[in-house]
Amino acid sequence: MVSIKDIAKKAGVSISTVSYALNGSPKVTEETSAKILAIAKELNYIPNAAARNLKKRETKVIGVYLTDFSGAFYGQLLQGILESLSRNDYGLIVCSGEHSHRYLPERMIDGAIILDSTFSSGELLMYAERGHKIVILDRQIEHPNINQVLLDNKAGATLAIDHIVEKGHTKLYVVTGPEDSFDSMQRLNAVRQAAQRYPHIEYSEIPGDFTKEAGERAAEQIIDEYDQIAAAFCLNDEMAIGMYNYLANTEYNAGEHIHIIGFDNLEVSHHTKPRLSTIDYSKRRWGAVAAEQLLKLIKDVPVENERIYVTLVEGESIGEKKV
């Protein structure tokens, strides 16, 4: 790889003169600068971005860390992040896996948005202590260099359970998410609290993992145990869609025998028959707010933790229980 040393040798000038010319410094005459730039182009010189960024202590790039890229959830979130960053002349890289964690300590990015369970809270605190700027979407950590932009999972789960009870249902299944998911555990804890307010409800939990396959397995279990009309709260829409898929091949119908509600209001849920009841929030706004908060941290502007609010979308998948 061609270095500024090679350019200096061919131009017959010092390395510092080449550096000044490449960076547009007025310390070099126009004639010398033009000569050096022509030689750099001739030699196909590519600046060492890592070295330049280390000197400037900025990359103008933000890292977004996700546990994985599966499912239909991430597109709008990333679009919201991208739109906010683009308006501020920042780039975006999407990362996954523990090997990409090094981008923070090596300052290959200016900051990070975290929705990734492979980071421990201790690791994030360590980076924050070193001055790295971080926005977290999937946990609660208090530190001046860390900002929280969290979903109001408790409100969403409570809305779902209250809606089910208001429709007269007395048998309730909850299909849980991954044990290492912050959002899943917050929703599940809220469900358990809500269930205590309704002691007449027959309540059961079915383990899930936020995939369609988990929803299919849950539907199979519910059908195997079926003795009356039941309601099922899937802690995300992916599992609710899986439940629809399974029921389509049985004599049982969503909204008639099994009443279903999800969480996330994914685009696909708009096209289910009957329309899926679900908990809605703006994934694009979630991403946009996270990006805006991170840019403020980078500029050392004081920020407060943010919460993304949720609403209930009523569909025909949750109907009145018929006696």
Coordinates of N, CA and C in Angstrom, one line a residue, residues 169 226 229-230 251-260 274 316-322:
H169 N -63.0 -12.4 28.5 CA -62.2 -13.7 28.5 C -61.7 -14.0 29.9
Y226 N -57.3 -27.7 24.5 CA -58.5 -26.9 24.3 C -59.8 -27.5 25.0
I229 N -63.2 -21.5 24.9 CA -62.6 -20.3 24.2 C -61.5 -19.7 25.1
A230 N -60.4 -19.4 24.4 CA -59.2 -18.9 25.1 C -58.6 -17.7 24.4
E251 N -59.3 -26.8 12.5 CA -60.7 -26.4 12.5 C -61.0 -25.3 13.4
Y252 N -59.9 -24.8 14.1 CA -60.1 -23.7 15.0 C -59.7 -22.4 14.3
N253 N -60.4 -21.3 14.7 CA -60.2 -20.0 14.1 C -59.8 -18.9 15.0
A254 N -58.9 -18.1 14.5 CA -58.5 -16.9 15.3 C -59.7 -16.0 15.4
G255 N -59.9 -15.4 16.6 CA -61.0 -14.5 16.8 C -62.3 -15.2 17.1
E256 N -62.3 -16.5 17.0 CA -63.5 -17.3 17.4 C -63.2 -18.3 18.5
H257 N -62.3 -19.2 18.2 CA -61.9 -20.2 19.3 C -60.7 -19.7 20.1
I258 N -59.7 -19.2 19.4 CA -58.5 -18.6 20.0 C -58.5 -17.1 19.7
H259 N -58.5 -16.3 20.7 CA -58.5 -14.8 20.5 C -57.1 -14.3 20.7
I260 N -56.5 -13.6 19.8 CA -55.0 -13.4 19.8 C -54.8 -11.9 19.8
P274 N -58.8 -12.7 10.8 CA -59.2 -11.4 11.1 C -58.0 -10.5 11.4
E316 N -60.1 -7.6 14.9 CA -61.2 -8.6 15.1 C -60.6 -9.9 15.7
S317 N -59.3 -10.0 15.9 CA -58.7 -11.2 16.5 C -59.0 -11.3 18.0
I318 N -59.4 -10.2 18.6 CA -59.9 -10.3 20.0 C -61.4 -9.8 20.0
G319 N -62.3 -10.7 20.1 CA -63.7 -10.4 20.2 C -64.3 -10.7 21.5
E320 N -65.6 -10.4 21.6 CA -66.3 -10.7 22.8 C -66.4 -12.2 23.0
K321 N -66.2 -12.6 24.3 CA -66.3 -14.0 24.5 C -67.8 -14.4 24.5
K322 N -68.1 -15.4 23.7 CA -69.5 -15.8 23.6 C -69.8 -16.9 24.7

